[in-house]
Coordinates of C-alpha atoms and ligand atoms in Angstrom, one line a residue:
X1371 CA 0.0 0.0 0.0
X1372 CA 1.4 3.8 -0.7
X1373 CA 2.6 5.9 2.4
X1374 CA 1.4 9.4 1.7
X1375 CA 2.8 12.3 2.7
X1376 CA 0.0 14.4 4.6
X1377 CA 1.9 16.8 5.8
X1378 CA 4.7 18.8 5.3
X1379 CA 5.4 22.0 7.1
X1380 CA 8.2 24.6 7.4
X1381 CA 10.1 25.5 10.8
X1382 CA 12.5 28.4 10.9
X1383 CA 13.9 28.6 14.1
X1384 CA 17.0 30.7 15.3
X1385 CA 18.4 28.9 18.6
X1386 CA 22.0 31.0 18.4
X1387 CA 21.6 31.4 14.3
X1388 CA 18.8 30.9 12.2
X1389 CA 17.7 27.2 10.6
X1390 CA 15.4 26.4 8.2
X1391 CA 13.4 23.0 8.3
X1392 CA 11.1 21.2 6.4
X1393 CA 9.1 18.1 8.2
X1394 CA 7.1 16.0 6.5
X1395 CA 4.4 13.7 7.8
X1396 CA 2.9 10.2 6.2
X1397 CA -0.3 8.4 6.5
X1398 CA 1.0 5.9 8.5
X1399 CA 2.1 8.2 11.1
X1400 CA 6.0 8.7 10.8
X1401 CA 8.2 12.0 9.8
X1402 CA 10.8 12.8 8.8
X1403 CA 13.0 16.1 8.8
X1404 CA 15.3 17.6 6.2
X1405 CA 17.6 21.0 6.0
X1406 CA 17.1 23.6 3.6
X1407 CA 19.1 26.6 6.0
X1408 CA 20.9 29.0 3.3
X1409 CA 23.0 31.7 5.1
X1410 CA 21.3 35.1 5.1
X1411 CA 18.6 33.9 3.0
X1412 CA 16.8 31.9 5.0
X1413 CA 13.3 33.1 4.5
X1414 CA 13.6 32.8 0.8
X1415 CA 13.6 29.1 1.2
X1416 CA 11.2 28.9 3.7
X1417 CA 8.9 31.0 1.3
X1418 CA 10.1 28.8 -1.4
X1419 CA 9.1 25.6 0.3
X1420 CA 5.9 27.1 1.8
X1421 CA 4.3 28.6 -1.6
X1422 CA 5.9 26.1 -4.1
X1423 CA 6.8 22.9 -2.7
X1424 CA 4.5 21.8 -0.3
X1425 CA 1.7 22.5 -2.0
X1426 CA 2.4 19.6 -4.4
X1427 CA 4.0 17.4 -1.3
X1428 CA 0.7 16.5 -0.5
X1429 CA -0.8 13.2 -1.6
X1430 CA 2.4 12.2 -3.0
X1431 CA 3.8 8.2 -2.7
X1432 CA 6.9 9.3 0.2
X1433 CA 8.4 6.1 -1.2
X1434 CA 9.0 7.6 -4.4
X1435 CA 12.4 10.0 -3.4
X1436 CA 14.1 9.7 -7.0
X1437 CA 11.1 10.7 -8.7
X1438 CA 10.0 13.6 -6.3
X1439 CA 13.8 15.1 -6.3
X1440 CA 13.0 14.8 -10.4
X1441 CA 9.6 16.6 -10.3
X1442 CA 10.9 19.3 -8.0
X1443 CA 13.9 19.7 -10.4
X1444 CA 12.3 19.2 -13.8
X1445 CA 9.3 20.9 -12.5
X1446 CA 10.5 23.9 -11.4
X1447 CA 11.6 24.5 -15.4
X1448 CA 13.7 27.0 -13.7
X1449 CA 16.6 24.8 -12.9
X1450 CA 19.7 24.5 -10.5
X1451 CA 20.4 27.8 -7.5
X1452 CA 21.1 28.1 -4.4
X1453 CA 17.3 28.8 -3.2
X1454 CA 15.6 26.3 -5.2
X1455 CA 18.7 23.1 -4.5
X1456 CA 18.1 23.9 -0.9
X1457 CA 14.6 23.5 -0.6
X1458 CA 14.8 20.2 -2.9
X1459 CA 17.4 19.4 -0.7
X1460 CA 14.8 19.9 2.7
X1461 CA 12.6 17.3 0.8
X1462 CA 15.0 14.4 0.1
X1463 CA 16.6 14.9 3.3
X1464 CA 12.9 14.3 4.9
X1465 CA 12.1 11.5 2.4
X1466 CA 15.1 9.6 3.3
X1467 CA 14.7 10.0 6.9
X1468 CA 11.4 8.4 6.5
X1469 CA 12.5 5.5 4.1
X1470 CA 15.0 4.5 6.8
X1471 CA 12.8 4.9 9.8
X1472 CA 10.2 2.4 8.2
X1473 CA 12.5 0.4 7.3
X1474 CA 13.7 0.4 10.9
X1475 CA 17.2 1.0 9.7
X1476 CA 19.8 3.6 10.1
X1477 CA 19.9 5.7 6.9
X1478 CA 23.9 4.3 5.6
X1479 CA 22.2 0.9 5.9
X1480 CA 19.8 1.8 3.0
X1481 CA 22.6 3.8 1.5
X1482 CA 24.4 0.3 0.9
X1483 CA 26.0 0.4 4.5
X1484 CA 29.4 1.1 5.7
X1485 CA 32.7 1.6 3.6
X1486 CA 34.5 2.6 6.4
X1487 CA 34.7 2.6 10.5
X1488 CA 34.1 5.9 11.2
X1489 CA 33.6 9.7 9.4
X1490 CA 36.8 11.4 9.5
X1491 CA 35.9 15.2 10.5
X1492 CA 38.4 18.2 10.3
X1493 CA 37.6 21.4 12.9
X1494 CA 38.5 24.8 13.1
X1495 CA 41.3 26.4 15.0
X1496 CA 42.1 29.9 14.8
X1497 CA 43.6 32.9 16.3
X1498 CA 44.0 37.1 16.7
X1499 CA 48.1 36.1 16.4
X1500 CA 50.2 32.9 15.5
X1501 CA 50.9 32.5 19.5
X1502 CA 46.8 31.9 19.6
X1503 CA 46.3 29.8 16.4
X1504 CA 49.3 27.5 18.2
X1505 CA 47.8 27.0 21.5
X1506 CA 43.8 26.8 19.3
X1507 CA 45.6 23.8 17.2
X1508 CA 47.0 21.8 20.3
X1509 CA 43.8 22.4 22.0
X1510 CA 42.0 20.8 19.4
X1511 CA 44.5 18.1 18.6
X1512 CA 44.0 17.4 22.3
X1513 CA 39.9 17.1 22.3
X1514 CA 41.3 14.2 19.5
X1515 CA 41.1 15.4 15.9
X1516 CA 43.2 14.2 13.4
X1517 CA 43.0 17.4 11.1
X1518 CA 42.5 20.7 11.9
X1519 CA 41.6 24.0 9.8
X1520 CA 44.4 26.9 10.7
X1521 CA 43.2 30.3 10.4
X1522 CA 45.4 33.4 11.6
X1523 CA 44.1 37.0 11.7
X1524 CA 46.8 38.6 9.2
X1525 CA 49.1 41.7 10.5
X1526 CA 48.1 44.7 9.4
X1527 CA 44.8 43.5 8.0
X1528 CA 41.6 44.6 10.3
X1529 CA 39.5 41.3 9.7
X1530 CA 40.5 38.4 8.2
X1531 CA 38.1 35.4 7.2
X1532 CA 37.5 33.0 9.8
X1533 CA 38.9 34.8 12.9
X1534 CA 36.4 35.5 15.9
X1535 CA 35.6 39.0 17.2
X1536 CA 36.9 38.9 21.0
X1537 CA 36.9 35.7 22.2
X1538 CA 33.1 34.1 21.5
X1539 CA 33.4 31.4 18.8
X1540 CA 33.5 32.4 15.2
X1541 CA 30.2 32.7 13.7
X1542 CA 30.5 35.2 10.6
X1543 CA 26.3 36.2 10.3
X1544 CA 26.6 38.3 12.9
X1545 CA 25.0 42.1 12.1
X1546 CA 21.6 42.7 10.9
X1547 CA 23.5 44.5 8.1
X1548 CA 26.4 43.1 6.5
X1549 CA 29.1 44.4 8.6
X1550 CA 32.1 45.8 6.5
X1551 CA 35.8 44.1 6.4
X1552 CA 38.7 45.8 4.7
X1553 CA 41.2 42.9 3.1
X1554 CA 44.4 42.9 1.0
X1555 CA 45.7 40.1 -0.7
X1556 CA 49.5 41.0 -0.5
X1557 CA 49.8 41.2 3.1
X1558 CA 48.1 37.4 3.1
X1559 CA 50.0 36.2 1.0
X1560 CA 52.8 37.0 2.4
X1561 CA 52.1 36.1 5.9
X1562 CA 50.5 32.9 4.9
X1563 CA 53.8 30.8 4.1
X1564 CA 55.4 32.3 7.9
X1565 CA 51.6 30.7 9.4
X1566 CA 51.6 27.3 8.4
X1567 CA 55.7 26.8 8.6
X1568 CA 55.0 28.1 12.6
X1569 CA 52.0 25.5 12.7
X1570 CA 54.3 23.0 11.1
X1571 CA 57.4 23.8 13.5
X1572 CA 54.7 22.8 16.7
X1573 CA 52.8 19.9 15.3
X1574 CA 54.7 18.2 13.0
X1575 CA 53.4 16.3 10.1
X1576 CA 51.2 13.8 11.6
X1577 CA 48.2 15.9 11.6
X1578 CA 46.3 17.0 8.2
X1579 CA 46.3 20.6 8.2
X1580 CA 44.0 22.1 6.4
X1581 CA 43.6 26.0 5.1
X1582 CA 40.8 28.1 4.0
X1583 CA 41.4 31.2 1.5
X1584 CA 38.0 31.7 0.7
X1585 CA 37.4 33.0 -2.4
X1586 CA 39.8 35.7 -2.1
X1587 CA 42.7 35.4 -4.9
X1588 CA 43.1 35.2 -8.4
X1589 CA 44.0 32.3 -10.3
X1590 CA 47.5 33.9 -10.3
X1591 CA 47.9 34.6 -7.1
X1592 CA 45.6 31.4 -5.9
X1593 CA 48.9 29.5 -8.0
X1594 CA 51.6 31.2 -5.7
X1595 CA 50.1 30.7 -2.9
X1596 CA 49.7 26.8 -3.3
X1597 CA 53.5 27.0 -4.7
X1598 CA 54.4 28.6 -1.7
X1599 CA 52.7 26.0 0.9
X1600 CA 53.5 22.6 -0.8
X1601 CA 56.8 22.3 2.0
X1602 CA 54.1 22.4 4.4
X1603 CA 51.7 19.3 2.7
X1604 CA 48.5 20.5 3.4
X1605 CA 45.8 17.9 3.5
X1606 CA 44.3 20.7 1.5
X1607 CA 44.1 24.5 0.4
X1608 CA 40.3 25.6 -0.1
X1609 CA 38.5 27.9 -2.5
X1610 CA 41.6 29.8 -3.7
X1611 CA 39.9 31.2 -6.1
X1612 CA 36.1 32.0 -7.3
X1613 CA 34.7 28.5 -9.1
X1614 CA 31.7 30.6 -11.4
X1615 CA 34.6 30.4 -13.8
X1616 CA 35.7 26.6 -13.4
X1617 CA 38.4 27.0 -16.5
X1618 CA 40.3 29.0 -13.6
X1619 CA 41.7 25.9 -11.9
X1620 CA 43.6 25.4 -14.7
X1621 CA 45.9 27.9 -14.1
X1622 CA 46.1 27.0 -10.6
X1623 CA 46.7 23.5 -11.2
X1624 CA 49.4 24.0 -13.6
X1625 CA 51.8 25.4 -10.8
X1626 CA 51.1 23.7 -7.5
X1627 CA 50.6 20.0 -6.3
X1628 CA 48.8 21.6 -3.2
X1629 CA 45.8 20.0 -3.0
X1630 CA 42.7 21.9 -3.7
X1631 CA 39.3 21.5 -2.4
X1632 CA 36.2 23.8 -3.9
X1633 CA 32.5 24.2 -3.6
X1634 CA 31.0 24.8 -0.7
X1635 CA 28.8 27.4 -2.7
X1636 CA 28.0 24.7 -5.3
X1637 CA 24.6 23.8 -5.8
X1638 CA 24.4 21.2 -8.3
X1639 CA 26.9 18.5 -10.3
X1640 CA 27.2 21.1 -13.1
X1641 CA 28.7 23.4 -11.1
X1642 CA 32.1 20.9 -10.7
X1643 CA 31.1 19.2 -14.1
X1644 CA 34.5 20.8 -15.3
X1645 CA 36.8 21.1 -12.3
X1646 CA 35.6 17.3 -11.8
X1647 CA 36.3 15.7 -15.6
X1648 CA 39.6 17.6 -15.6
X1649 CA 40.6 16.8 -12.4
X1650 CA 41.5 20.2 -11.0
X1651 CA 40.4 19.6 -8.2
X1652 CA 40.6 16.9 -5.4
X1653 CA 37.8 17.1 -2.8
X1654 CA 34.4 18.6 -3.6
X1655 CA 32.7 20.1 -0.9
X1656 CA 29.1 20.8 -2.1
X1657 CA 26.6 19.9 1.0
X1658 CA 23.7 17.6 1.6
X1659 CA 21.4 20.7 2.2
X1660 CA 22.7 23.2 0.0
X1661 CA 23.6 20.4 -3.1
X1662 CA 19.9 19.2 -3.5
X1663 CA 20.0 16.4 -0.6
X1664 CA 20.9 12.9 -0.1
X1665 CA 20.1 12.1 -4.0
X1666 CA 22.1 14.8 -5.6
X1667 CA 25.0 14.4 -3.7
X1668 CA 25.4 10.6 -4.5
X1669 CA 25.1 11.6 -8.1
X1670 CA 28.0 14.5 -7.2
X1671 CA 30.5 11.4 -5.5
X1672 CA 29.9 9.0 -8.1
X1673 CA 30.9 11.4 -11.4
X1674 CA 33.8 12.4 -8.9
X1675 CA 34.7 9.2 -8.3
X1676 CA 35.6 8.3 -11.8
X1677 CA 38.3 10.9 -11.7
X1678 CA 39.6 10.1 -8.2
X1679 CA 38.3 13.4 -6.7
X1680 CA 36.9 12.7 -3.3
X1681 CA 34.2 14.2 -1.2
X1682 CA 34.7 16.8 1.9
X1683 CA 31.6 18.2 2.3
X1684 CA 31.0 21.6 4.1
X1685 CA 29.7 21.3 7.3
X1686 CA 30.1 25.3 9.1
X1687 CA 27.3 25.9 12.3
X1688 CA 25.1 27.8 9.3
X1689 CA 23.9 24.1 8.3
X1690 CA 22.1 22.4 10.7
X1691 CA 22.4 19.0 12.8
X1692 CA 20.0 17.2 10.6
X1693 CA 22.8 18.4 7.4
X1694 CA 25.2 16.8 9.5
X1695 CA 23.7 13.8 10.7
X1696 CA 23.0 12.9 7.0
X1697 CA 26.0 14.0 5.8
X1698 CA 27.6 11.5 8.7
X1699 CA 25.2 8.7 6.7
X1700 CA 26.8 9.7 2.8
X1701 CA 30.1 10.1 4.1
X1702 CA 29.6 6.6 5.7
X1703 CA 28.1 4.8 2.9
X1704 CA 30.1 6.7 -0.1
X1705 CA 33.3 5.1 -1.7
X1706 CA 35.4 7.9 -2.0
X1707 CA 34.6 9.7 1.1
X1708 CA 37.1 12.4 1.7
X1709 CA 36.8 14.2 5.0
X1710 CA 34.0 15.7 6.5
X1711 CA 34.3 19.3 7.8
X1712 CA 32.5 19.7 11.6
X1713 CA 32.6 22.9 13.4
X1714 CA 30.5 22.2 16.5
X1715 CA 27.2 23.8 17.2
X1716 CA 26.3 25.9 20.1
X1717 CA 24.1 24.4 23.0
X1718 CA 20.9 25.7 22.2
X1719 CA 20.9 24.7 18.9
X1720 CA 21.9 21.0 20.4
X1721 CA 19.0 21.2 22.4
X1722 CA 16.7 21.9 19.8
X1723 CA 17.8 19.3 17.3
X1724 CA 18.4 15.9 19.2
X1725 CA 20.6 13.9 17.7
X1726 CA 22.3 10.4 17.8
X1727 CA 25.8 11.5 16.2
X1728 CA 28.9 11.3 18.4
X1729 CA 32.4 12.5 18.0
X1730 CA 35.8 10.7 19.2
X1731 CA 39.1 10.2 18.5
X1732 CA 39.1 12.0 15.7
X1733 CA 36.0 10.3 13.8
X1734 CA 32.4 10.8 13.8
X1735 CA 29.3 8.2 13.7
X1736 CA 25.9 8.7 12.7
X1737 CA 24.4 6.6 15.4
X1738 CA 22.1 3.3 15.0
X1739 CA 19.0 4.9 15.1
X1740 CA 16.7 4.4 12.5
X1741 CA 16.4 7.0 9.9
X1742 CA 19.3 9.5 10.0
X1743 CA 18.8 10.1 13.6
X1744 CA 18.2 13.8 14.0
X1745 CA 15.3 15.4 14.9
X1746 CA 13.8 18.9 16.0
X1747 CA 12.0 19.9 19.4
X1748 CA 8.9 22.4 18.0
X1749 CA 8.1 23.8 21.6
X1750 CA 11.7 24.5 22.1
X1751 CA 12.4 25.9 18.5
X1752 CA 9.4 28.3 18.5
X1753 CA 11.2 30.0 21.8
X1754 CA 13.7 30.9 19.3
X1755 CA 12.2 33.4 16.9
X1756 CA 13.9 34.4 13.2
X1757 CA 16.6 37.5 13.1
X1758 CA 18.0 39.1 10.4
X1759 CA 21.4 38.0 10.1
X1760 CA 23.9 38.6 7.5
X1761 CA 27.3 37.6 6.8
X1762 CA 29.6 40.5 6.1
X1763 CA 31.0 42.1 2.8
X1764 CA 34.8 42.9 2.1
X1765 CA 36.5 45.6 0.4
X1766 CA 40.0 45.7 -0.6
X1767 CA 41.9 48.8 1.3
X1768 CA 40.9 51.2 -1.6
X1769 CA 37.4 51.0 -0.8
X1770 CA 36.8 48.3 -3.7
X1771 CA 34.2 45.8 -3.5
X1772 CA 35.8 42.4 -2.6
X1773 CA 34.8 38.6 -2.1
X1774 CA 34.0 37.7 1.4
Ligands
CS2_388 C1 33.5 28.3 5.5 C2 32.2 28.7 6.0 O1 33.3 26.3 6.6 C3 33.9 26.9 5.7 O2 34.8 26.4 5.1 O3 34.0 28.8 4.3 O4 32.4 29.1 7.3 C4 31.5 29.9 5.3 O5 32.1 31.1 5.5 C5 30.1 30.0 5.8 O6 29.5 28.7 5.6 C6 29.3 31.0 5.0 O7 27.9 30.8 5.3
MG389 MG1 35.2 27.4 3.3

């Protein structure tokens, strides 16, 4: 007999930053929950999901995930983006969760189970000076991660990407308007090099280091920079440059053997199409809830796989637990699992989505529950209204508009 759904509704809830979920309901009585949260552009979603997508949820076989992620896609006839991948991405999550929890299985199991022990995660350390980003790094080597993401606030620059303001935890959507940063390149790229060497000179090689540019360089500069870090063998060096123009990598790839990791802003496979077939890159790092869910990301891992790139999906506090639990599930399942970034959420937002996921030593596990083993508290979520909450612009010292 068909399970229909009967119910889908949209929660937007902002326990320390704002989330964006989608909860679906079948006729025989089980739900599951899926994240569309899109950075400072949440409500678009949620508008997107409330006007246009659950409308036509209703009455629909739940079983049928390939052919709904299809009908949302195709259906849309305006294909692909950010706002439209996400909320497609809120329905398969949802759908999947519900698959598995009827089938009274955790969701990897349905996924074709384990390829591995345990999800490899990579965390954040920072800091306002080296002296900081040293003692950040041991700390977190000590909580038991294997890899760790070194950011350093840069001298002479006033804000630099991924460095807190005093000493709560970095969380960039932090101003009702976009706060404004001043940046310039030059000064990174020279202290860059005299970072990761310090970093290096404390922890040795054992532990993956990872490293962050964000968007900032050109393919030129993105080139020197990897050039000048391959003494320090990054596990990786991350969106050196802007991806719209994937041909870009080229240039980049011709000079270093740095490995490169891109696309955390990707939305869809043809976004990597390129950077994937000419293997100019090495880990892809689209998301389950920004990358069109569980469904589309399998289709992004297996084209990568034919070229040996692996996966290393994004996974900053602005997704939510339910992206991480079912990116714990993919990154379990999936052949050519990567890494999995986790930067830990705050308690409240813990306590208002439950969740079976654990960390130790370094990896992560998705838990045994059935489905994928995060869910969200309603009474406790609607204490939590929505705010306004942008991430902030950049502009170079001239007063140019720049890439965040
Ligand atoms: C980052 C993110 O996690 C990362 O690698 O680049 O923190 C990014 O800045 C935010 O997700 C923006 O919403
Ligand atoms: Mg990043």
């Amino acid at each position: 007999m068909e399970t229909k759904i009967i119910d889908a509704r949209v929660i937007v809830t902002c326990p320390g930053r704002n989330f964006v979920t989608l909860k679906i309901t079948t006729t025989d009585g089980v739900y599951g929950v899926g994240d569309g949260t899109l950075n400072g552009r949440e409500l678009a979603v949620a508008a997107y999901l409330q006007e246009h997508v659950v409308p036509c949820l209703i009455g629909r076989d739940a079983d049928r995930i390939e052919d709904t992620w299809q009908y949302l896609y195709r259906g849309a006839y305006w294909r692909r983006g950010p706002v439209t991948m996400a909320a497609i991405a809120a329905v398969d999550t949802a759908l999947w969760d519900i698959k598995a929890k009827r089938a009274n299985m955790p969701l990897y199991q349905l996924l074709g189970g384990k390829c591995r022990e345990g999800v490899t995660v990579y965390t954040h350390a920072n800091g306002h000076d080296i002296a900081q980003l040293l003692d950040s790094v041991s700390h977190h080597i000590e909580l038991g991660y294997k890899a760790v993401r070194v950011q350093c606030a840069v001298p002479g620059v006033a804000d630099a990407y991924g460095i807190p303001h005093g000493d709560k935890p970095y969380e960039p959507a932090d101003a009702s308007i976009p706060r404004e940063e001043v940046w310039s390149t030059p000064k990174y790229l020279r202290f860059a090099p005299k970072m990761m060497e310090a970093v290096r000179a404390k922890v040795g090689f054992d532990v993956a280091l990872l490293h962050d540019a964000h968007h900032r360089l050109t393919p030129i500069e993105a080139a020197a920079l990897g050039k000048s870090l391959e003494e320090f063998r990054l596990f990786w060096l991350e969106d050196v440059t802007p991806a719209e123009n994937q041909e870009a990598f080229q240039l980049v790839r011709q000079h270093t053997t740095t490995p490169l990791a891109v696309g955390e802003v990707f939305n869809s496979i043809f976004d990597c199409q390129q950077l994937i077939s000419e293997r100019l890159i090495d880990y892809v790092r689209a998301s389950v809830a920004h990358a069109g869910g569980i469904t589309h990301m399998r289709r992004i891992a297996s084209f990568a796989e034919l070229y040996g790139v692996k996966t290393g999906c994004h996974g900053p506090t602005d997704v939510s637990p339910i992206c991480m639990g079912a990116a714990l599930h993919f990154g379990l399942s999936v052949p050519n699992f990567g890494i999995q970034e986790h930067m830990p959420h705050c308690a409240e937002t813990d306590e208002v989505f439950p969740h079976a996921y654990t960390f130790n030593d370094g990896y992560m596990q998705p838990g045994e529950q059935p489905g994928h083993g995060v869910d969200i508290d309603e009474k406790l979520a609607a204490r939590f209204p929505y705010k306004r909450m942008y991430l902030p612009v950049a502009r170079l010292e001239d007063g140019t508009l720049f890439n965040w």
